[in-house]
mmCIF file of C-alpha atoms in Angstrom:
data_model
loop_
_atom_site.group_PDB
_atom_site.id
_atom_site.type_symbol
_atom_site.label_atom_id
_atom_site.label_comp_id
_atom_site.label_asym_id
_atom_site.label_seq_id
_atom_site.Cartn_x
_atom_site.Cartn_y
_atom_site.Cartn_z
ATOM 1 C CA UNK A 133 -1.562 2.372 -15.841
ATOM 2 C CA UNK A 134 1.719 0.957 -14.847
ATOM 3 C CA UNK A 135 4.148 2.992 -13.301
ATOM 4 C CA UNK A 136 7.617 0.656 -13.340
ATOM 5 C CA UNK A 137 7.412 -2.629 -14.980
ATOM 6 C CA UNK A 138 10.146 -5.335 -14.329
ATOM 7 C CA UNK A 139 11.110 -8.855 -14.848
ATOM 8 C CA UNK A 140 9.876 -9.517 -11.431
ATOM 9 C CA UNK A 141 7.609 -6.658 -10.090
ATOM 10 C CA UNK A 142 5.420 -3.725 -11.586
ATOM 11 C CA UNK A 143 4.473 -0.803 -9.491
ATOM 12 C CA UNK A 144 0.859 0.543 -10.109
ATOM 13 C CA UNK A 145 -1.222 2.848 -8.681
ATOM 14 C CA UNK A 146 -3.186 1.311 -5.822
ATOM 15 C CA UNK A 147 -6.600 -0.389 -6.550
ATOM 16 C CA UNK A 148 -9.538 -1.466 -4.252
ATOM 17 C CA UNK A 149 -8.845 -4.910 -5.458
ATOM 18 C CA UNK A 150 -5.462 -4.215 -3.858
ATOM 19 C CA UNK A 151 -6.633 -4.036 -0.704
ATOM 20 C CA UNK A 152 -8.861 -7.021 -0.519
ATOM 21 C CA UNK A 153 -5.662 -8.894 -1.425
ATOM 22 C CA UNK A 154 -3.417 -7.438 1.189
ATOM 23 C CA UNK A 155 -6.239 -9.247 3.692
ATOM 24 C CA UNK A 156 -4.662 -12.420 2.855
ATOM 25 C CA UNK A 157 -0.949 -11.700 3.377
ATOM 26 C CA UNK A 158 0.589 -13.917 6.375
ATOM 27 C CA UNK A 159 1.293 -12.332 9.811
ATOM 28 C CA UNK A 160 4.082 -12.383 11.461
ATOM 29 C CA UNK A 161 4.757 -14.337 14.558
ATOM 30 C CA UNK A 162 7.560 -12.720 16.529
ATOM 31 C CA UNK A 163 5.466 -10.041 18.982
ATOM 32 C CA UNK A 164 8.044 -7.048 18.314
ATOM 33 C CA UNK A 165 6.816 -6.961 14.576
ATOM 34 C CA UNK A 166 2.853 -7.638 14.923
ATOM 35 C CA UNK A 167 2.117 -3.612 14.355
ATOM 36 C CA UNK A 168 3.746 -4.236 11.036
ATOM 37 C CA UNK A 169 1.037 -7.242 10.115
ATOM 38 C CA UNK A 170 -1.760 -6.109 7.808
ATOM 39 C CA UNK A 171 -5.242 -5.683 9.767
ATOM 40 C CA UNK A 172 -8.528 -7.668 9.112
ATOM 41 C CA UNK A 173 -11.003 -5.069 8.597
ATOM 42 C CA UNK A 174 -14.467 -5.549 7.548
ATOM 43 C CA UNK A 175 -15.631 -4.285 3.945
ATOM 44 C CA UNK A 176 -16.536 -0.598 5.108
ATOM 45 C CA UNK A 177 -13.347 -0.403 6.880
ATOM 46 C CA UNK A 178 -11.151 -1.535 3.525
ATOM 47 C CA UNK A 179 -13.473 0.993 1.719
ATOM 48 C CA UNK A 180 -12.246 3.674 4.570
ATOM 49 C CA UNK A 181 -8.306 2.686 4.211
ATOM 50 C CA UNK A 182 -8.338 2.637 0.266
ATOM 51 C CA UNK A 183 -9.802 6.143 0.365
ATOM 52 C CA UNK A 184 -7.438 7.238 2.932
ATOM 53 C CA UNK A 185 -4.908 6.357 0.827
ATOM 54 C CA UNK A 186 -5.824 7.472 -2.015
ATOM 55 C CA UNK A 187 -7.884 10.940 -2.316
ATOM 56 C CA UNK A 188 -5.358 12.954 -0.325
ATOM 57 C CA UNK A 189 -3.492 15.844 -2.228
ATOM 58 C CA UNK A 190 -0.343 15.544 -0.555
ATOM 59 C CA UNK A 191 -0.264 11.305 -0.183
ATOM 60 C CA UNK A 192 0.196 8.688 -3.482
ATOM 61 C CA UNK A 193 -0.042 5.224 -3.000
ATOM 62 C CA UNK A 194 1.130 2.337 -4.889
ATOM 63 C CA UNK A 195 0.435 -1.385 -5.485
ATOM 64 C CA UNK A 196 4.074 -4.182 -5.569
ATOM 65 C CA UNK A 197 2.876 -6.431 -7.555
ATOM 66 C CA UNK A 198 4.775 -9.766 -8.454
ATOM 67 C CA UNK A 199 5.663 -11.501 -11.724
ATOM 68 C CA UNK A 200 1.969 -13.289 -10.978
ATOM 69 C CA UNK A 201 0.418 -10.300 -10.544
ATOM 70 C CA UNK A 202 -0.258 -11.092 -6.741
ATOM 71 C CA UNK A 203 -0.049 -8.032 -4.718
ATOM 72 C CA UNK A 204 2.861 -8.306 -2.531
ATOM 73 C CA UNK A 205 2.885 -4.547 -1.297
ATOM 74 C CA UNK A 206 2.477 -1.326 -1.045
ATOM 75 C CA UNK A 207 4.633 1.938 -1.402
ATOM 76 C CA UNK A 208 3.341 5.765 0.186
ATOM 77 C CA UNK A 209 4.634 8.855 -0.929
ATOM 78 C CA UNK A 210 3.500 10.864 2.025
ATOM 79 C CA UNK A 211 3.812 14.499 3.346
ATOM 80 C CA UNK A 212 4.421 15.941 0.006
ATOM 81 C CA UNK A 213 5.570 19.036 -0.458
ATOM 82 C CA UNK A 214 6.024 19.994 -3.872
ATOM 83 C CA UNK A 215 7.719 23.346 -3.374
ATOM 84 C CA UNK A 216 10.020 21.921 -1.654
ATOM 85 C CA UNK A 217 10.409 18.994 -3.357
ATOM 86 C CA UNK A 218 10.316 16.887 -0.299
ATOM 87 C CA UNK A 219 8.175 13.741 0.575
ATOM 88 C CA UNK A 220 8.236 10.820 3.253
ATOM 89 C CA UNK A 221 8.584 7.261 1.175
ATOM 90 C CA UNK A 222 6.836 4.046 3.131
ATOM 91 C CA UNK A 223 7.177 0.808 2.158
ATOM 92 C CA UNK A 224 5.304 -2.505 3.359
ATOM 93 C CA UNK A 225 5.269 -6.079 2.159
ATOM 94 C CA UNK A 226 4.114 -9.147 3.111
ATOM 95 C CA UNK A 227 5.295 -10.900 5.688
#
């Protein structure tokens, strides 16, 4: 199910798959952004971080992908409060 298709990016809900792509984004060199490069985790770790991100009630996650269909990021809608209609957005992409 996509959420926002585009000429250049559709937003999804966030798949497994997803995640084993995101271990192949590039890191970044400069040492004040390296908390902001993707980690290498082994497969029960990715397992761990999908389901993280996933079966929480108050956290939605999202896949970026491009007009290839290679996943380029990922959105959060975290901390969501739906009485107050209030949520924390996150947004990561590769470097």
């Amino acid at each position: 199910m996509c959420l926002i298709v585009g000429k250049r990016v559709t937003i999804r809900p966030l798949e497994l798959e997803d995640v084993y792509a995101m271990q192949g984004w590039g890191k970044h060199k400069e040492p004040l952004f390296s908390d902001y490069n993707f980690p290498k985790l082994k497969d029960e770790e990715i397992r761990q971080w999908y389901k993280d991100r996933t079966l929480k009630k108050n956290r939605k996650s999202f896949a970026i992908l491009n007009e290839n269909k290679d996943t380029i990021g990922y959105l959060t809608i975290r901390n969501i409060k739906r009485f107050k209609k209030q949520a924390t957005l996150g947004i990561t992409l590769d470097a």
